[in-house]
Coordinates of C-alpha atoms in Angstrom, one line a residue:
M1 CA 100.3 43.1 480.7
A2 CA 102.0 42.2 477.5
A3 CA 104.7 44.5 476.2
P4 CA 103.7 46.7 473.3
V5 CA 104.6 45.4 469.9
R6 CA 106.8 47.7 467.9
L7 CA 106.2 47.5 464.1
G8 CA 108.6 48.6 461.4
R9 CA 111.0 47.4 458.8
K10 CA 113.7 45.1 460.1
R11 CA 117.1 46.0 458.7
P12 CA 118.9 42.9 457.3
L13 CA 122.1 42.0 459.0
P14 CA 125.2 41.9 456.8
I15 CA 126.6 38.6 455.7
C16 CA 130.1 37.8 457.1
P17 CA 132.6 38.1 454.3
N18 CA 134.6 35.1 455.6
P19 CA 132.1 32.5 456.8
L20 CA 134.3 29.4 456.4
F21 CA 137.1 30.9 458.5
V22 CA 134.6 32.1 461.1
R23 CA 133.0 28.6 461.3
W24 CA 136.4 26.8 461.6
L25 CA 137.7 29.2 464.3
T26 CA 134.5 28.8 466.2
E27 CA 134.8 25.0 466.1
W28 CA 138.4 25.1 467.3
R29 CA 137.5 27.5 470.1
D30 CA 134.6 25.4 471.3
E31 CA 136.7 22.2 471.1
A32 CA 139.6 23.9 473.1
A33 CA 137.1 25.2 475.7
S34 CA 135.5 21.7 476.1
R35 CA 139.0 20.3 476.9
G36 CA 139.9 23.1 479.2
R37 CA 142.8 24.3 477.0
R38 CA 144.0 27.9 477.1
T39 CA 144.2 28.0 473.3
Q40 CA 140.5 28.9 473.4
F41 CA 141.4 32.4 474.2
V42 CA 143.8 32.6 471.2
F43 CA 141.0 31.4 468.9
Q44 CA 138.6 33.9 470.5
K45 CA 140.9 36.8 469.9
A46 CA 141.5 35.8 466.3
L47 CA 137.8 35.3 465.8
R48 CA 137.0 38.8 467.1
S49 CA 139.7 40.3 464.9
L50 CA 138.4 38.4 461.8
R51 CA 134.8 39.5 462.4
R52 CA 135.9 43.1 462.3
Y53 CA 137.7 42.7 458.9
P54 CA 135.2 43.8 456.2
L55 CA 136.9 42.1 453.1
P56 CA 137.1 38.4 452.1
L57 CA 140.3 36.5 452.5
R58 CA 141.5 34.1 449.9
S59 CA 143.8 32.0 452.0
G60 CA 145.0 31.5 455.5
K61 CA 148.3 33.2 454.6
E62 CA 146.4 36.4 453.7
A63 CA 144.9 36.4 457.2
K64 CA 148.3 37.1 458.6
I65 CA 147.6 40.8 458.1
L66 CA 145.1 40.6 460.9
R67 CA 145.8 40.9 464.5
H68 CA 146.2 37.7 466.6
F69 CA 146.9 35.6 463.4
G70 CA 150.3 33.9 463.7
D71 CA 152.1 31.5 461.4
G72 CA 150.6 28.4 463.1
L73 CA 147.0 29.6 462.9
C74 CA 147.4 30.6 459.3
R75 CA 148.9 27.2 458.5
M76 CA 145.9 25.5 460.2
L77 CA 143.5 27.5 458.1
D78 CA 145.3 26.7 454.9
Q79 CA 145.3 23.0 455.7
R80 CA 141.6 23.0 456.6
L81 CA 140.9 25.0 453.4
Q82 CA 142.8 22.4 451.3
Q83 CA 140.7 19.6 452.9
H84 CA 137.6 21.5 452.2
R85 CA 138.5 21.8 448.5
S86 CA 139.5 18.2 448.1
S87 CA 136.3 17.0 449.8
G88 CA 134.2 19.2 447.5
G89 CA 132.5 21.1 450.2
D90 CA 129.8 23.8 449.8
H91 CA 130.9 26.4 447.3
A92 CA 134.4 24.9 447.1
P93 CA 136.6 27.2 445.0
S94 CA 137.8 26.1 441.6
S95 CA 141.4 25.2 440.9
S96 CA 142.0 28.3 439.0
G97 CA 141.9 30.4 442.2
A98 CA 139.6 33.0 440.7
K99 CA 137.1 32.8 443.6
S100 CA 137.7 33.5 447.2
P101 CA 138.1 30.4 449.4
A102 CA 137.0 32.1 452.5
L103 CA 133.8 33.5 450.9
E104 CA 131.1 31.0 450.3
E105 CA 129.3 33.0 447.8
P106 CA 131.8 35.3 446.1
P107 CA 130.6 37.8 443.5
A108 CA 131.1 36.5 439.9
G109 CA 133.6 38.1 437.6
V110 CA 136.2 39.2 440.1
P111 CA 139.5 37.9 438.6
D112 CA 141.8 40.2 440.5
S113 CA 142.7 39.5 444.1
S114 CA 143.2 43.3 444.7
M115 CA 139.8 44.3 443.3
P116 CA 137.6 45.9 446.0
V117 CA 134.6 43.9 446.9
P118 CA 131.5 44.9 448.9
S119 CA 132.4 45.5 452.5
Q120 CA 128.9 44.4 453.5
A121 CA 127.4 41.8 451.2
K122 CA 123.6 42.1 451.0
V123 CA 121.0 39.5 450.9
G124 CA 118.4 39.4 448.1
S125 CA 118.3 38.2 444.6
S126 CA 119.2 40.5 441.7
S127 CA 118.9 38.0 438.8
S128 CA 115.3 38.9 438.0
Y129 CA 115.4 42.5 439.2
W130 CA 114.6 45.2 436.6
P131 CA 114.1 48.7 438.0
A132 CA 111.1 50.7 436.7
R133 CA 111.6 53.5 434.2
H134 CA 112.1 56.9 435.7
S135 CA 112.7 55.3 439.1
G136 CA 115.5 56.3 441.6
A137 CA 117.2 52.9 441.4
R138 CA 117.4 53.0 437.6
A139 CA 118.8 56.5 437.7
V140 CA 121.5 55.5 440.3
L141 CA 122.5 52.5 438.2
L142 CA 122.8 54.6 435.0
L143 CA 124.7 57.4 436.8
L144 CA 127.2 54.9 438.3
Y145 CA 127.6 53.2 434.9
R146 CA 128.3 56.5 433.2
E147 CA 130.9 57.3 435.9
H148 CA 132.4 53.8 435.3
L149 CA 132.7 54.4 431.6
N150 CA 134.1 58.0 431.9
P151 CA 137.9 57.8 431.3
S152 CA 138.4 60.9 433.5
G153 CA 136.0 59.7 436.3
H154 CA 136.6 58.0 439.6
S155 CA 134.5 54.9 439.2
F156 CA 132.5 56.0 442.3
L157 CA 130.2 58.7 443.4
T158 CA 129.3 60.1 446.8
K159 CA 125.8 60.4 448.0
E160 CA 125.8 64.2 447.5
E161 CA 126.9 63.7 443.9
L162 CA 124.3 61.1 443.3
L163 CA 121.6 63.3 444.7
Q164 CA 122.7 66.3 442.6
R165 CA 122.9 64.4 439.4
C166 CA 119.6 62.6 440.0
A167 CA 118.0 66.0 440.6
Q168 CA 119.3 67.1 437.2
D169 CA 118.5 64.0 435.1
V170 CA 115.4 62.6 436.8
P171 CA 113.7 65.3 438.9
G172 CA 111.5 64.2 441.8
V173 CA 113.2 60.8 442.5
A174 CA 115.9 61.9 444.9
P175 CA 115.1 63.1 448.4
V176 CA 117.0 65.8 450.3
S177 CA 120.4 64.8 451.5
A178 CA 119.4 64.6 455.2
R179 CA 116.7 61.9 454.6
P180 CA 117.3 58.2 453.8
W181 CA 117.1 57.1 450.2
P182 CA 115.0 53.9 449.7
A183 CA 116.3 53.4 446.1
L184 CA 119.9 53.4 447.2
R185 CA 119.2 51.2 450.1
S186 CA 117.4 48.7 447.8
L187 CA 120.4 48.5 445.5
L188 CA 122.7 47.9 448.5
H189 CA 120.3 45.2 449.7
R190 CA 120.4 43.5 446.3
N191 CA 124.2 43.6 446.1
L192 CA 124.1 45.8 443.0
V193 CA 125.9 48.7 444.6
F194 CA 128.5 48.5 447.4
R195 CA 129.7 51.2 449.8
T196 CA 133.3 52.0 450.9
H197 CA 135.1 54.8 452.8
Q198 CA 133.8 57.4 455.2
P199 CA 132.2 59.6 453.8
A200 CA 130.6 56.9 451.8
R201 CA 131.5 56.2 448.2
Y202 CA 129.2 54.1 446.1
S203 CA 130.3 51.9 443.2
L204 CA 128.8 49.1 441.0
T205 CA 129.4 45.5 441.9
P206 CA 129.9 43.1 439.0
E207 CA 126.2 42.2 439.1
G208 CA 125.3 45.8 439.2
L209 CA 127.6 46.6 436.3
E210 CA 126.0 43.8 434.2
L211 CA 122.5 45.1 435.0
A212 CA 123.4 48.7 434.3
Q213 CA 124.9 47.7 431.0
K214 CA 121.6 46.0 430.0
L215 CA 119.7 49.1 431.1
A216 CA 122.0 51.4 429.0
E217 CA 121.6 49.1 426.0
S218 CA 117.8 49.2 426.4
E219 CA 117.8 53.0 426.4
G220 CA 120.7 53.6 424.0
L221 CA 124.2 54.8 425.0
S222 CA 123.5 58.2 423.6
S223 CA 121.2 58.9 426.5
L224 CA 124.1 58.5 428.9
N225 CA 126.1 61.3 427.4
V226 CA 129.3 59.5 428.1
P227 CA 132.4 61.6 427.2
I228 CA 134.5 58.8 425.7
G229 CA 137.7 60.1 424.0
P230 CA 139.2 58.8 420.8
E231 CA 141.4 55.7 420.7
E232 CA 145.1 56.2 421.3
P233 CA 147.1 56.3 418.1
S234 CA 149.4 53.4 417.3
G235 CA 152.3 55.6 416.4
E236 CA 155.4 55.6 418.6
E237 CA 156.4 58.6 420.7
P238 CA 160.1 58.1 421.5
E239 CA 160.6 61.3 423.3
V240 CA 157.8 61.2 426.0
P241 CA 155.5 58.2 426.7
G242 CA 151.8 59.0 426.4
S243 CA 149.6 59.8 423.5
A244 CA 147.2 62.5 424.6
S245 CA 147.2 65.6 426.7
A246 CA 146.3 64.8 430.3
E247 CA 145.6 67.3 433.0
L248 CA 145.6 65.7 436.4
G249 CA 142.6 66.6 438.4
A250 CA 140.7 67.8 435.3
S251 CA 137.1 68.4 435.9
E252 CA 134.5 66.1 434.4
G253 CA 132.9 67.0 431.1
R254 CA 135.8 69.0 429.8
V255 CA 136.1 69.3 426.0
Q256 CA 138.5 66.7 424.5
Q257 CA 141.9 68.2 424.0
P258 CA 143.6 67.8 420.6
L259 CA 146.5 65.4 420.2
L260 CA 149.7 66.8 421.9
E261 CA 153.2 65.9 420.8
L262 CA 156.2 67.2 422.6
R263 CA 159.7 67.1 421.1
P264 CA 163.0 67.3 422.9
G265 CA 163.6 70.8 424.4
E266 CA 159.9 71.7 424.3
Y267 CA 159.0 70.4 427.8
R268 CA 160.2 70.2 431.4
V269 CA 159.6 67.3 433.9
L270 CA 157.3 68.5 436.7
L271 CA 156.5 66.6 439.9
C272 CA 152.8 66.7 440.9
V273 CA 152.0 66.4 444.6
D274 CA 148.5 65.4 445.7
V275 CA 146.8 68.0 448.0
G276 CA 146.5 65.4 450.7
E277 CA 150.2 65.2 451.0
A278 CA 150.4 69.0 451.4
K279 CA 148.2 69.2 454.5
G280 CA 149.8 69.8 457.8
A281 CA 150.6 72.2 460.6
G282 CA 152.8 75.3 460.0
H283 CA 153.1 77.7 457.2
R284 CA 154.5 75.2 454.8
P285 CA 154.1 71.4 455.3
E286 CA 157.3 69.5 455.9
L287 CA 157.3 67.5 452.7
L288 CA 157.0 70.6 450.5
R289 CA 159.7 72.3 452.5
Q290 CA 162.0 69.4 451.9
L291 CA 161.3 69.3 448.2
Q292 CA 161.9 73.0 448.0
R293 CA 165.2 72.6 449.9
L294 CA 166.3 69.9 447.3
H295 CA 165.3 72.3 444.5
V296 CA 162.7 69.9 443.1
T297 CA 160.3 71.6 440.6
H298 CA 156.8 70.6 441.8
T299 CA 153.2 71.7 441.9
V300 CA 150.3 70.8 444.3
R301 CA 147.0 69.6 442.7
K302 CA 144.2 67.2 443.2
L303 CA 145.2 63.6 442.1
H304 CA 142.5 61.0 441.7
V305 CA 145.1 58.1 441.9
G306 CA 148.3 58.0 443.8
D307 CA 150.2 60.7 445.8
F308 CA 152.9 61.6 443.3
V309 CA 153.1 61.6 439.5
W310 CA 155.3 63.3 437.0
V311 CA 154.3 65.1 433.8
A312 CA 156.1 66.6 430.8
Q313 CA 154.8 70.2 430.7
E314 CA 155.2 72.5 427.7
T315 CA 157.8 75.2 428.2
R316 CA 156.5 77.5 425.4
P317 CA 152.7 76.9 425.4
R318 CA 150.3 78.8 423.2
D319 CA 148.2 79.5 426.3
P320 CA 150.5 80.3 429.2
A321 CA 147.6 79.9 431.6
R322 CA 147.0 76.3 430.5
P323 CA 150.2 74.6 429.3
G324 CA 149.8 71.1 427.7
E325 CA 151.0 68.1 429.7
L326 CA 151.8 64.5 429.1
V327 CA 151.8 62.0 432.0
L328 CA 155.0 60.1 432.4
D329 CA 155.0 56.3 433.2
H330 CA 155.7 56.6 436.9
I331 CA 153.4 56.9 440.0
V332 CA 154.1 56.8 443.7
E333 CA 151.7 55.9 446.6
R334 CA 153.2 57.1 449.9
K335 CA 152.1 55.4 453.2
R336 CA 153.3 56.2 456.7
L337 CA 153.1 53.1 458.9
D338 CA 150.2 54.4 461.0
D339 CA 148.3 55.2 457.8
L340 CA 149.1 51.8 456.4
C341 CA 147.6 50.2 459.5
S342 CA 144.4 52.2 459.3
S343 CA 144.1 51.5 455.5
I344 CA 144.4 47.7 456.1
I345 CA 141.7 47.9 458.8
D346 CA 139.2 49.9 456.9
G347 CA 139.7 48.3 453.5
R348 CA 141.4 51.2 451.6
F349 CA 144.6 49.1 451.3
R350 CA 143.3 46.7 448.7
E351 CA 141.1 49.3 446.9
Q352 CA 144.0 51.7 446.4
K353 CA 146.2 49.0 445.0
F354 CA 143.4 48.0 442.6
R355 CA 143.0 51.5 441.4
L356 CA 146.8 51.9 441.0
K357 CA 147.0 48.7 438.9
R358 CA 144.1 50.0 436.7
C359 CA 145.5 53.6 436.2
G360 CA 147.4 52.7 433.1
L361 CA 150.9 53.7 434.4
G362 CA 153.4 50.8 434.3
R363 CA 156.0 51.8 436.9
R364 CA 154.2 51.8 440.3
V365 CA 156.1 52.6 443.5
Y366 CA 154.8 51.9 447.0
L367 CA 156.7 54.2 449.4
V368 CA 156.5 53.0 453.0
E369 CA 157.7 55.6 455.5
E370 CA 158.6 54.8 459.1
H371 CA 156.8 56.8 461.8
G372 CA 157.5 56.5 465.5
S373 CA 157.7 53.1 467.2
V374 CA 156.2 50.0 465.7
H375 CA 155.0 49.0 469.1
N376 CA 152.5 51.9 469.2
L377 CA 150.7 50.8 466.0
S378 CA 147.3 49.2 465.9
L379 CA 148.7 46.2 464.0
P380 CA 151.8 44.1 464.8
E381 CA 155.0 44.6 462.8
S382 CA 154.8 41.1 461.3
T383 CA 151.4 41.9 459.9
L384 CA 152.7 45.1 458.2
L385 CA 155.7 43.3 456.9
Q386 CA 153.5 40.6 455.4
A387 CA 151.2 43.2 453.7
V388 CA 154.2 45.0 452.2
T389 CA 155.7 41.8 451.0
N390 CA 152.4 40.8 449.3
T391 CA 152.4 44.2 447.6
Q392 CA 155.7 43.6 446.0
V393 CA 155.6 39.9 445.3
I394 CA 151.9 39.4 444.4
D395 CA 150.8 42.8 443.2
G396 CA 154.1 43.6 441.3
F397 CA 154.7 47.0 442.9
F398 CA 158.2 48.3 443.6
V399 CA 158.3 48.8 447.4
K400 CA 160.7 51.5 448.8
R401 CA 161.1 51.9 452.6
T402 CA 162.3 55.1 454.1
A403 CA 163.2 56.1 457.6
D404 CA 161.5 59.5 457.7
I405 CA 160.0 62.3 455.6
K406 CA 163.4 63.7 454.8
E407 CA 164.5 60.4 453.2
S408 CA 161.1 60.2 451.3
A409 CA 161.7 63.7 449.9
A410 CA 165.2 62.7 448.9
Y411 CA 163.9 59.6 447.1
L412 CA 161.3 61.7 445.2
A413 CA 164.1 64.2 444.3
L414 CA 166.2 61.3 443.0
L415 CA 163.3 60.0 440.9
T416 CA 162.8 63.5 439.5
R417 CA 166.4 63.8 438.5
G418 CA 166.4 60.4 436.9
L419 CA 163.3 61.2 434.9
E420 CA 164.9 64.5 433.8
R421 CA 168.0 62.6 432.6
L422 CA 165.9 60.0 430.9
Y423 CA 163.7 62.4 429.0
Q424 CA 166.1 65.2 428.4
A425 CA 167.0 66.3 424.9
Q426 CA 170.0 64.4 423.6
S427 CA 171.8 65.3 420.4
V428 CA 173.0 62.7 417.9
R429 CA 176.6 63.4 419.0
E430 CA 175.8 62.4 422.6
V431 CA 173.9 59.3 421.6
F432 CA 176.8 58.3 419.2
A433 CA 179.3 58.7 422.1
R434 CA 177.2 56.5 424.4
Q435 CA 177.0 53.9 421.6
L436 CA 180.8 53.9 421.2
M437 CA 181.3 53.5 424.9
Q438 CA 179.4 50.2 424.8
V439 CA 182.4 48.7 423.0
R440 CA 184.9 47.0 425.3
G441 CA 188.0 49.1 425.6
V442 CA 186.4 52.4 424.5
S443 CA 186.6 54.9 427.5
G444 CA 185.0 58.3 427.7
E445 CA 188.2 60.0 426.5
K446 CA 188.5 57.7 423.5
A447 CA 184.8 58.2 422.6
A448 CA 185.2 62.0 422.9
A449 CA 188.2 61.8 420.5
L450 CA 186.3 59.7 418.0
V451 CA 183.2 62.0 418.0
D452 CA 185.5 65.1 417.6
R453 CA 186.6 63.6 414.3
Y454 CA 183.4 61.9 413.2
S455 CA 180.4 63.6 415.0
T456 CA 177.7 61.2 413.7
P457 CA 177.5 57.6 412.6
A458 CA 176.8 58.8 409.1
S459 CA 180.1 60.6 408.8
L460 CA 182.0 57.6 410.1
L461 CA 180.3 55.3 407.6
A462 CA 181.0 57.7 404.8
A463 CA 184.7 57.6 405.8
Y464 CA 184.7 53.8 405.8
D465 CA 183.0 53.8 402.3
A466 CA 185.8 56.0 401.0
C467 CA 188.5 53.5 402.0
A468 CA 189.8 51.4 399.0
T469 CA 190.5 48.1 400.8
P470 CA 189.2 46.3 403.9
K471 CA 192.7 46.7 405.4
E472 CA 192.5 50.4 405.1
Q473 CA 189.1 50.3 406.9
E474 CA 190.6 48.4 409.8
M475 CA 193.4 51.0 410.2
L476 CA 191.2 54.1 409.7
L477 CA 190.9 55.0 413.4
S478 CA 194.2 53.7 414.6
T479 CA 195.9 57.1 414.6
V480 CA 193.2 59.0 416.3
K481 CA 194.8 60.9 419.2
C482 CA 193.1 60.3 422.6
G483 CA 193.3 61.9 426.1
R484 CA 195.7 64.4 427.5
L485 CA 198.7 62.4 426.5
Q486 CA 197.5 62.3 422.9
R487 CA 198.1 58.6 422.5
N488 CA 196.9 56.7 419.4
L489 CA 193.7 54.7 419.6
G490 CA 195.6 51.6 418.4
P491 CA 195.1 49.0 415.7
A492 CA 193.1 46.6 417.9
L493 CA 190.3 49.0 418.7
S494 CA 190.3 50.3 415.2
R495 CA 189.8 46.8 413.9
T496 CA 187.0 46.1 416.4
L497 CA 185.1 49.3 415.4
S498 CA 185.5 48.6 411.7
Q499 CA 184.1 45.1 412.2
L500 CA 181.2 46.7 414.1
Y501 CA 180.3 49.3 411.5
C502 CA 181.4 47.5 408.2
S503 CA 180.4 43.9 408.7
Y504 CA 177.0 42.7 407.5
S505 CA 177.5 39.2 408.9
P506 CA 177.3 38.3 412.6
L507 CA 180.3 39.4 414.6
T508 CA 182.7 36.7 415.8

């Protein structure tokens, strides 16, 4: 009796993100097995590790972050990849390096090596796909496109958020959360939407972004209700970088705040700690206890990017409950070694670096904190060292390594003190004294004596203008008493300063 036939939809298997590397490792393993060499087991372990990695690799050197990939094996992959390029093999990458060598069919328009790519590339053509009006697929694409354009958004939505917003915009197309969603599954299958993290986060692929833009143009951008703020003004803000009020963790759809300008003495530097860094056992987490011990002014709030940022907060706001804030140009991402291992394995490592590079802050710090023995981690130490080195050399982050959480808190306290000194209110007298001390031979005592007599550059220039001859200008400051011994400044320094402030031609 024949077995009963089970009917149903067959779920397509995901395409391997690194098919070239898998093919070559398989060939080397089979060749070693046919010759009876023990290297077959090395290739088998590396092949198993590569198949578990969900992201495409662009060179053999990048594969070193995986387990069982040593220098020799990475070198073999790079040599084979170079031969593949020179021979013009299938889907050989261009010389510009914009496409992934290990991925035979990389998504178009991905110029950044740190940009997150679909962890499970789907089969199916999307070139001629056009979702029907009032369909679930169309609603999902437009919602993700709106989130992509929203300056205060995350560039992704969870399934619960998609269901909630679809129920508001297009009632009847979204199922209940416990049931599968054919529209979302179809977009994943056509490689228009990709999924990351657990719980799942859904974002547009480059192909999905292009299709969503066409859908938005066909319906008009006004139908998206995208809250796009005004362009940043071109005027300089010397006191605090930033051009608009920014409340970290602000909810979506908030009314655009008016332009905020903070002058010296009107703000304080405040460290913002992500809520994820404040979780832990005990009444107060250890990191917050250390910051409090070091007398660091901080607050805990939800940060969409990074773990620590600094803001300039109004000291005398109109509304004490909601003081205005400007984000300073510094951001820190903190990783313990165990968390770094897990983020490399599940793909968060590249995605977080991509979001940090796109956040708009120029000074990005990657804080790597030791935790326990490196022999108890899921990845070897050499792999972690290679990943940290790539973060600094290739991605342009400043990498700071600390021994424990106390040293991490001390480093954050040091950064906070430095920012307070950088953005603190300085008088003209203080700046003038700093300027004088740049001249060789002018010490702090001599600069203090000079600003006691001439408190501003304008007063010194007025005294030079009152001199009748150039010789009198050169000797103007020679008799200024300096230090506890009240010695004269001297003719040599007086002549140097007169040349600095009275000469219009280049100094010799």
